[in-house]
Coordinates of C-alpha atoms in Angstrom, one line a residue:
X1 CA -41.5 9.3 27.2
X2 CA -39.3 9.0 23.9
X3 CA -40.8 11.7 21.2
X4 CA -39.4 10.0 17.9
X5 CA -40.7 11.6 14.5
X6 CA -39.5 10.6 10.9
X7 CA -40.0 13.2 8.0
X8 CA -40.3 11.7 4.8
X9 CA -40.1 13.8 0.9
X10 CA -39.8 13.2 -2.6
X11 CA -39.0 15.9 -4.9
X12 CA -39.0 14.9 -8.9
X13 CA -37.1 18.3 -9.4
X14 CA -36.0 20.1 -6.9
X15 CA -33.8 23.3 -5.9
X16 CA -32.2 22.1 -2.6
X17 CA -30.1 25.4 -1.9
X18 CA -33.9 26.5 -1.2
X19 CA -34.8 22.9 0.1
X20 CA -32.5 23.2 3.1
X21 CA -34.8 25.9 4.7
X22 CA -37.6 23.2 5.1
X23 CA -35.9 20.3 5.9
X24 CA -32.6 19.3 8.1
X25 CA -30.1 18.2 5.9
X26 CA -27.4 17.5 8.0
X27 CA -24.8 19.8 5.6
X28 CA -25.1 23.3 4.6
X29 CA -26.0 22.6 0.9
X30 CA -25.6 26.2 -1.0
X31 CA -26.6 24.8 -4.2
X32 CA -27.9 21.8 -6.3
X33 CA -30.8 20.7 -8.7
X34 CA -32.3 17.3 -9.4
X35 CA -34.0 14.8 -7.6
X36 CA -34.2 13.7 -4.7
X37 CA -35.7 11.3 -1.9
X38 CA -35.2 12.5 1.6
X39 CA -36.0 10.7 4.8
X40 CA -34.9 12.9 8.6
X41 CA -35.3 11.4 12.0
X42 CA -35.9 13.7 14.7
X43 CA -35.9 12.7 18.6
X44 CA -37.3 15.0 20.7
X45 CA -37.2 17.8 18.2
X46 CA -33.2 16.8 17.6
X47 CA -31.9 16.1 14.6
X48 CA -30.3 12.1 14.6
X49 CA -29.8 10.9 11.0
X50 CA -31.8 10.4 8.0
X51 CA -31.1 9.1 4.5
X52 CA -31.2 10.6 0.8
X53 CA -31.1 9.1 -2.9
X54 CA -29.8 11.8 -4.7
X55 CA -29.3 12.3 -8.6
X56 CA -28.1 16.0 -8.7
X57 CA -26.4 18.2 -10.3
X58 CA -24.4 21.4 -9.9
X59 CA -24.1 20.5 -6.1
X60 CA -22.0 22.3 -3.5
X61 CA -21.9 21.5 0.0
X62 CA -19.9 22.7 3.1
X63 CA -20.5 20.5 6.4
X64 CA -18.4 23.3 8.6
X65 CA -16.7 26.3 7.9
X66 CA -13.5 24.6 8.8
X67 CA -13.4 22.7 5.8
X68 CA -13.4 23.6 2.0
X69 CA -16.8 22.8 0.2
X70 CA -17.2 19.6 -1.8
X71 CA -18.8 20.6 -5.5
X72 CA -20.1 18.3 -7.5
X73 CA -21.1 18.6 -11.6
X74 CA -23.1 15.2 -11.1
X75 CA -23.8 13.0 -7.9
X76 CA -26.2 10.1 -7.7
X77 CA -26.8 7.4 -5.2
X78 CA -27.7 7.1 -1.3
X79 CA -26.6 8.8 1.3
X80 CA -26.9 7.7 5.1
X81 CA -26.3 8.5 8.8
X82 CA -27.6 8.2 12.2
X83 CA -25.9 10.5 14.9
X84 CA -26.2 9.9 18.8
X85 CA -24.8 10.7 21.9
X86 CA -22.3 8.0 22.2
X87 CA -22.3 6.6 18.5
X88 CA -22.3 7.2 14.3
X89 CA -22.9 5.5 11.6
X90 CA -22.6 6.6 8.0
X91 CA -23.3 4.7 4.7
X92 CA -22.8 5.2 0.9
X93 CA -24.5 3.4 -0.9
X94 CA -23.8 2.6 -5.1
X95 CA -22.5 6.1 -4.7
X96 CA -21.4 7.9 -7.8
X97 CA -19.9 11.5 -8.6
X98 CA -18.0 13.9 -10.6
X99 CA -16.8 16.8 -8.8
X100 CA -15.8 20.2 -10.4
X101 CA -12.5 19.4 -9.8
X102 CA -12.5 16.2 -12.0
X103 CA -12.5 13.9 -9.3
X104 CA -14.6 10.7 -10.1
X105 CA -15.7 8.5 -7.9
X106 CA -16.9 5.5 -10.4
X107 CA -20.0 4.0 -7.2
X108 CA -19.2 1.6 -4.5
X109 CA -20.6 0.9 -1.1
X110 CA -19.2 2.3 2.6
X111 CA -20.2 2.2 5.9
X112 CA -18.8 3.2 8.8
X113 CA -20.0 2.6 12.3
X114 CA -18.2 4.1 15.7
X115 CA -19.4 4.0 19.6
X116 CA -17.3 6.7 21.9
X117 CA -15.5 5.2 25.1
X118 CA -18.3 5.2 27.7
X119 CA -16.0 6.1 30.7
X120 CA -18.8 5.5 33.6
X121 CA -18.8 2.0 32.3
X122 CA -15.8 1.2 31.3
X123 CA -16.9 0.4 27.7
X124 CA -13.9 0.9 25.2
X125 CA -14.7 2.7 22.0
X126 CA -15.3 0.1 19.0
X127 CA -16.1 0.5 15.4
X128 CA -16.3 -1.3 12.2
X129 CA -15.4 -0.2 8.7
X130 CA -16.3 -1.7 5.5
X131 CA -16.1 -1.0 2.0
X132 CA -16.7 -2.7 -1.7
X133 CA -15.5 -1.2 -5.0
X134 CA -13.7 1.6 -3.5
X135 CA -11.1 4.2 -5.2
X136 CA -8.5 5.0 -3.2
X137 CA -7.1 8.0 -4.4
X138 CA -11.2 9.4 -4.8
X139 CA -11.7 8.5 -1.4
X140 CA -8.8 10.4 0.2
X141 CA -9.6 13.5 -2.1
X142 CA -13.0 13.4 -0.7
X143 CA -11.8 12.3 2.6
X144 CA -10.0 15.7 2.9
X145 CA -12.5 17.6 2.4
X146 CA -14.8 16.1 5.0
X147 CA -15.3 17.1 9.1
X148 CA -12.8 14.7 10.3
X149 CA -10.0 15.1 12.5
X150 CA -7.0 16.6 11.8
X151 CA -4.7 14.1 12.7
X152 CA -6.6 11.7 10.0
X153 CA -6.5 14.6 7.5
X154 CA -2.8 14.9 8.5
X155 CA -2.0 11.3 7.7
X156 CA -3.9 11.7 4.3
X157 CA -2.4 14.5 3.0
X158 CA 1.1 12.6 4.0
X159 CA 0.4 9.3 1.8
X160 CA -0.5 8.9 -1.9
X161 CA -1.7 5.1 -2.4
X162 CA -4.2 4.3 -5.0
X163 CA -5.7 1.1 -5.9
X164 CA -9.6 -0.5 -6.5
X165 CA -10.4 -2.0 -3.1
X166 CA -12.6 -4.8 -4.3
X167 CA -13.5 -5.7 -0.8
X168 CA -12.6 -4.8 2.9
X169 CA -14.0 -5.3 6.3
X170 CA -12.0 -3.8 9.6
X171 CA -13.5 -3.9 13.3
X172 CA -11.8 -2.7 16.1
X173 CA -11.8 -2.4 19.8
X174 CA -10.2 1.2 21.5
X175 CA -8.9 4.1 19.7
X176 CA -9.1 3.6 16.1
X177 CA -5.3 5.0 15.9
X178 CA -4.4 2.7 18.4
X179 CA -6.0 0.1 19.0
X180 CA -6.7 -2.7 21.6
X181 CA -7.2 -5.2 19.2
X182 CA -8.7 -5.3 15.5
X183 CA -9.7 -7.4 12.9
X184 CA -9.1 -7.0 9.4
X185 CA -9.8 -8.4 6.1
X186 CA -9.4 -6.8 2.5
X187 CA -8.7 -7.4 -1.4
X188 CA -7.3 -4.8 -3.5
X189 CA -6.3 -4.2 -7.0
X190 CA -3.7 -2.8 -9.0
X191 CA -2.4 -1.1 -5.8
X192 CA 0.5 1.5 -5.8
X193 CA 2.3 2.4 -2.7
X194 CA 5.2 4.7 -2.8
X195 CA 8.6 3.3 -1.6
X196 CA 9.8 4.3 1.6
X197 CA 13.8 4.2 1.9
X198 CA 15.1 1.9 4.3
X199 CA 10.9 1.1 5.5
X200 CA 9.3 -0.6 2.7
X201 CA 8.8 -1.6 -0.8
X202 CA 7.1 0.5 -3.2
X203 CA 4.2 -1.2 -5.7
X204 CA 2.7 -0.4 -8.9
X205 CA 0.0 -2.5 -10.0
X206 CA -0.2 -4.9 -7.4
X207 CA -3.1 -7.5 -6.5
X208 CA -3.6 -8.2 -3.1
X209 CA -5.4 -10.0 -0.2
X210 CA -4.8 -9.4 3.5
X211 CA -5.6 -11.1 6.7
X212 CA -4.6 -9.5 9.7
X213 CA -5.2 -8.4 13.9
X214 CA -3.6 -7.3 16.6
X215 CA -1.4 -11.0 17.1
X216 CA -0.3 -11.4 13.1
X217 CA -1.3 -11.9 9.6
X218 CA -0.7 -13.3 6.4
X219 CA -0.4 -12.0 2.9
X220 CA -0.3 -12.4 -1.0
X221 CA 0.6 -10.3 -3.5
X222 CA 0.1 -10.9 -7.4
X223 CA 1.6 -9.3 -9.9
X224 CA 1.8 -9.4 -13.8
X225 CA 2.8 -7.3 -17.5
X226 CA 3.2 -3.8 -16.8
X227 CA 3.8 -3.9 -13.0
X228 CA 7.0 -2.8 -11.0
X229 CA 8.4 -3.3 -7.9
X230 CA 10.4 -0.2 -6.3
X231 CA 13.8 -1.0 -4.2
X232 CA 15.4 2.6 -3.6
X233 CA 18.0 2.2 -1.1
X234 CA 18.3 -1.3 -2.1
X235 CA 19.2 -1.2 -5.7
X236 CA 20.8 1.7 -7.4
X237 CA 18.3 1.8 -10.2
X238 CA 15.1 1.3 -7.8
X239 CA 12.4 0.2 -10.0
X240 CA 12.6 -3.3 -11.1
X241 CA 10.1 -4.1 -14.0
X242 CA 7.7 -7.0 -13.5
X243 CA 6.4 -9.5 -16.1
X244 CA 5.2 -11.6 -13.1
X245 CA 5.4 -12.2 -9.4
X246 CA 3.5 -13.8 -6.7
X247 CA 4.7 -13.4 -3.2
X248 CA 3.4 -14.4 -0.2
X249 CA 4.3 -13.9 3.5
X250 CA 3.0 -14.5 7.3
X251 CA 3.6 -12.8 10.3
X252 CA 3.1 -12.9 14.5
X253 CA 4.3 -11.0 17.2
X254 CA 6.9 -13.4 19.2
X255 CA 8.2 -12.1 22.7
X256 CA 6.5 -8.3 21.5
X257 CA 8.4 -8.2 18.8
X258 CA 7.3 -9.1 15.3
X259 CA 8.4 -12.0 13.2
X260 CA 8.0 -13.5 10.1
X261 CA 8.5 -17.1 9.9
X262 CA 7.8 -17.5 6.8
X263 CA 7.8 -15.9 3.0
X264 CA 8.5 -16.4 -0.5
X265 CA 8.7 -14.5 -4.1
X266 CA 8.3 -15.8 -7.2
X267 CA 9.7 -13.3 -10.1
X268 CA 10.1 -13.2 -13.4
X269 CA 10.9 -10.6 -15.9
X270 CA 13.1 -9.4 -19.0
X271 CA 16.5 -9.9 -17.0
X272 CA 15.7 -13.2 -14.6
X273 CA 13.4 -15.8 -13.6
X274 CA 14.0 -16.8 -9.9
X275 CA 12.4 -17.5 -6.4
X276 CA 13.9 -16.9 -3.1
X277 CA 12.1 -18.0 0.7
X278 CA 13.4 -17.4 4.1
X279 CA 12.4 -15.7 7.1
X280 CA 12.8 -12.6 9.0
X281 CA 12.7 -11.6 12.7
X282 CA 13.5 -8.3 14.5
X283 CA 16.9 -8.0 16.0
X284 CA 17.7 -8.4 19.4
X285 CA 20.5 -5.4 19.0
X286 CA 17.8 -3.3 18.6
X287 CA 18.4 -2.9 14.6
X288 CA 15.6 -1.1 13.0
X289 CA 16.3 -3.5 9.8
X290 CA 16.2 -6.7 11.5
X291 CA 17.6 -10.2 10.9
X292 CA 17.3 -11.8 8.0
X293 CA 17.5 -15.8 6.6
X294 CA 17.2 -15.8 3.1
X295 CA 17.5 -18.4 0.8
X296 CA 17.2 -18.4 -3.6
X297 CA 18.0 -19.5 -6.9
X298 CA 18.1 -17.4 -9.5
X299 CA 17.1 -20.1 -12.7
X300 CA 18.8 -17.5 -15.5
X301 CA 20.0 -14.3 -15.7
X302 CA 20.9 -11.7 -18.7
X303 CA 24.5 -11.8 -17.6
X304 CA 24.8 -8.2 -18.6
X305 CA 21.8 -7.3 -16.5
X306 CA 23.3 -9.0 -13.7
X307 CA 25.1 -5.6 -12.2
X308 CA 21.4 -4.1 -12.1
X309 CA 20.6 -6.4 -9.4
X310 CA 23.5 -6.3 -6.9
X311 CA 22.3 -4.7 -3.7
X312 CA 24.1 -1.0 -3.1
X313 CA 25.1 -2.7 0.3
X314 CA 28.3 -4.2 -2.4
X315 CA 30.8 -1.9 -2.4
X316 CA 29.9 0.5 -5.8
X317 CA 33.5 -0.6 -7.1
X318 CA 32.1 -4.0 -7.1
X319 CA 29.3 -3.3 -8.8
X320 CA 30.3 -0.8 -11.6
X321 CA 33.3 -3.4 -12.6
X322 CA 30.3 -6.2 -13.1
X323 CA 28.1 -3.2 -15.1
X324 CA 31.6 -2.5 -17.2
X325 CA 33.2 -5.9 -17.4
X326 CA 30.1 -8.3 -18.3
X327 CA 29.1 -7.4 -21.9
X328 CA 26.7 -10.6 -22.8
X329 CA 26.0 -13.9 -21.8
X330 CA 23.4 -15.4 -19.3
X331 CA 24.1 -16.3 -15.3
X332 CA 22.3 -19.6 -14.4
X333 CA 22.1 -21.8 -11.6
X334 CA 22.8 -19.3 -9.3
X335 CA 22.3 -19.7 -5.7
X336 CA 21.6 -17.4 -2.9
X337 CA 22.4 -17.4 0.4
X338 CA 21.8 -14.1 2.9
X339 CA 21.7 -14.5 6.7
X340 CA 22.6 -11.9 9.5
X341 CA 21.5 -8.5 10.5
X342 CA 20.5 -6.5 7.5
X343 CA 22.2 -3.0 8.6
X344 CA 25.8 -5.0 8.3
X345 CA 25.3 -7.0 5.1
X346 CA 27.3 -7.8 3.2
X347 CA 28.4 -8.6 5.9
X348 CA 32.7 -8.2 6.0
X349 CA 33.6 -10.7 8.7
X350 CA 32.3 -14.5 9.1
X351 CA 30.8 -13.8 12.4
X352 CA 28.5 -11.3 11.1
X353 CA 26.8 -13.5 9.0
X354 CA 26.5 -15.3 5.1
X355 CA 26.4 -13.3 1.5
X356 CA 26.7 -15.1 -1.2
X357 CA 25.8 -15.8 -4.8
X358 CA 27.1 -18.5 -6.9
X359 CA 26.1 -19.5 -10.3
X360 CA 27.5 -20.4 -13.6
X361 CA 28.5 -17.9 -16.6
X362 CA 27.8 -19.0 -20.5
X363 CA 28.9 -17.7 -23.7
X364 CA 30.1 -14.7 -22.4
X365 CA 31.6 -11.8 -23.2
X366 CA 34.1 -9.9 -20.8
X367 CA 35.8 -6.9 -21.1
X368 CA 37.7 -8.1 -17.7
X369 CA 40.2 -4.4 -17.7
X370 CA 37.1 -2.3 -18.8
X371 CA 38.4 1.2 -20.0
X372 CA 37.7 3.4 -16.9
X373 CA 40.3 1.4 -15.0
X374 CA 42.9 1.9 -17.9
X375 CA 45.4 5.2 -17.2
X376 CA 43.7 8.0 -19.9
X377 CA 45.4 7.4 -23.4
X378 CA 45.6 3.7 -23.0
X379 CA 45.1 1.1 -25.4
X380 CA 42.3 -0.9 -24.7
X381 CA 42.6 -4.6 -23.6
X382 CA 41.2 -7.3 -25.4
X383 CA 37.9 -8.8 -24.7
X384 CA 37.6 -12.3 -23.9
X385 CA 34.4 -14.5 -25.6
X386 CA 32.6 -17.4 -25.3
X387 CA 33.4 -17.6 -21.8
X388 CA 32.3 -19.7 -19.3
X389 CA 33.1 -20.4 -15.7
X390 CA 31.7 -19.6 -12.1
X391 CA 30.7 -16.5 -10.9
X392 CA 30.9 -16.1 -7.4
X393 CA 30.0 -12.9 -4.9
X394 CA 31.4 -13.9 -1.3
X395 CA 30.9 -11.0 1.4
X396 CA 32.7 -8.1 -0.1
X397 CA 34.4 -10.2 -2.6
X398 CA 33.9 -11.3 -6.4
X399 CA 35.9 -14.3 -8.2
X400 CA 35.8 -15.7 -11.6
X401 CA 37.0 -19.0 -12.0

């Protein structure tokens, strides 16, 4: 026979550092004033969950001595959990706070439910995750200062992404840090992601929506006045302002290795208005950059700007002469063509692959023997205006006709 009990209290006002001697809370609260709403189930005198609307203040909690205590100058909203031998769930519900430390956490909703691996059966673990009108960068400051384990603190303390997630569901089947296969869905706002040389793209303010499992996904990415996209390793001057951008991409794993047939960019800012498509697939030559196909056309360019988006893959000679020698004038028409292994472009032989841009210079200035390549002393050159002519970069090369 199953002994199940439920406790149910209200307390108008309440002290709950002195509450907690009545009651199972579930945390070691050492102080806290308000009221509160507290419902604990019990199961053959054992704790297993229980829920409470709080609107306190002055509350500090510690839910194990291994982990600093969370303070709080004002929380309000429900708290939830159920705790059993092979599962947990927890919920938040239109959750608000403001801890001592100044971390606000505006309200939102989260749940989180996880069953263990049930070896005698052969039952994988599973779980399901999902949130609406969460702050990132509250939810990993709380996050680290919750019971969970250290490799997930580890990873937190490693990453500083922020952003409103407006929306997000994630199921999985197997170890949640690996795996078997998983289901996710989310929508987030003005997202920022620090770069990662040579790995990804960095964002800052970006809009996006995310479809993805274990076989693929697809993604979009909006971006308008204000935003930025950050290239280090890529461009010399990494952070390339946005006015705005929409970009979109798929990807599958082909053979067990990913691919992605298809993407695009649209972009437009101070310096350019272009678009550029193409596809991208992991290299059989085991390069961790991969293959690329990449076609664009740049519609116009600030000609003088043009130098701040040559890839640092160009040798820098190349680039600084553009930087020096172009002093005004636009760059239109120009068209872009990049295929081959990315850790070889620009790729110095034919076999290795295409790099090229081509596109048509107007009312131009050029200082075409800038001063740093004159012998100290010398009289400057004249500059050449009104230009206009072809502007082409082929593989390691640059011509002007």
């Amino acid at each position: 026979m199953l002994f199940r009990s439920q406790v149910y209290a209200y307390f108008p006002q309440v002290d709950v550092a002195q509450l907690r001697r009545h009651v199972q809370l579930g945390a070691d609260i050492q102080s806290g004033q308000g009221a509160l709403r507290v419902w604990s189930d019990f199961e053959k005198g054992r704790w297993t969950g229980g829920a409470a609307d709080t609107d306190l203040k002055d509350l500090n909690l510690r839910f194990n001595t291994s982990n600093p205590p969370l303070a709080f100058e004002r929380l309000s909203g429900r708290l939830a959990g159920q705790v059993h031998a092979s599962r947990f769930e927890v919920a938040l519900r239109e959750l608000s706070f403001v801890s001592t430390e100044g971390l606000r956490w505006p309200g939102g909703n989260l749940s989180l439910a996880y069953t263990h691996e049930q070896a005698q059966t052969r039952q994988p673990a599973q779980g399901q995750l999902q949130a609406e009108h969460i702050d990132l960068q509250a939810l990993r400051d709380l996050s680290l200062r919750l019971p969970l384990p250290e490799a997930v603190h580890q990873q937190l303390q490693a990453q500083n992404i922020t952003g409103q997630v407006e929306s997000l569901k994630w199921q999985w089947v197997g170890p949640w840090q690996k795996p078997q296969s998983y289901d996710a869905q989310a929508q987030v706002l003005q997202l920022h992601v620090p770069a990662k040389a040579s790995a990804w793209p960095g964002l800052q303010g970006a809009q996006v929506q995310l479809q993805m499992n274990q076989a693929g996904g697809d993604i979009q990415l909006d971006m308008g006045e204000g935003a930025a996209v950050l290239l280090p390793g890529i461009l010399e001057d990494a952070t390339v302002p946005i006015q705005s951008l929409h970009a979109q991409a798929r990807w599958q794993q082909k053979d067990g290795l990913w691919d992605v047939p298809q993407w695009s960019l649209q972009l437009s800012n101070a310096d350019l208005q272009g678009q550029w498509q193409g596809q991208w697939h992991a290299s059989a030559k085991d390069s961790e950059q991969g293959v690329l196909d990449l076609q664009g056309q740049i519609s116009q360019a600030q000609a003088n700007r043009a130098y701040r988006y040559l890839p640092t893959m160009l040798p820098a000679s190349v680039r600084q002469y553009v930087k020096d020698a172009v002093v005004k004038g636009t760059y239109s028409g120009v068209q872009i063509k990049i295929k081959g292994d990315i850790a070889q472009i620009p790729f110095a032989h034919p076999k290795d692959g295409e790099f090229r841009f081509a596109g048509r210079l107007n009312d131009v200035e050029l200082d075409y023997v800038p001063t740093a390549l004159l012998p100290r002393g010398s009289t400057p050159w004249p500059r050449l205006h009104e230009l206009s002519g072809l502007l082409v970069f082929d593989r390691l090369g640059m011509k002007l006709s």
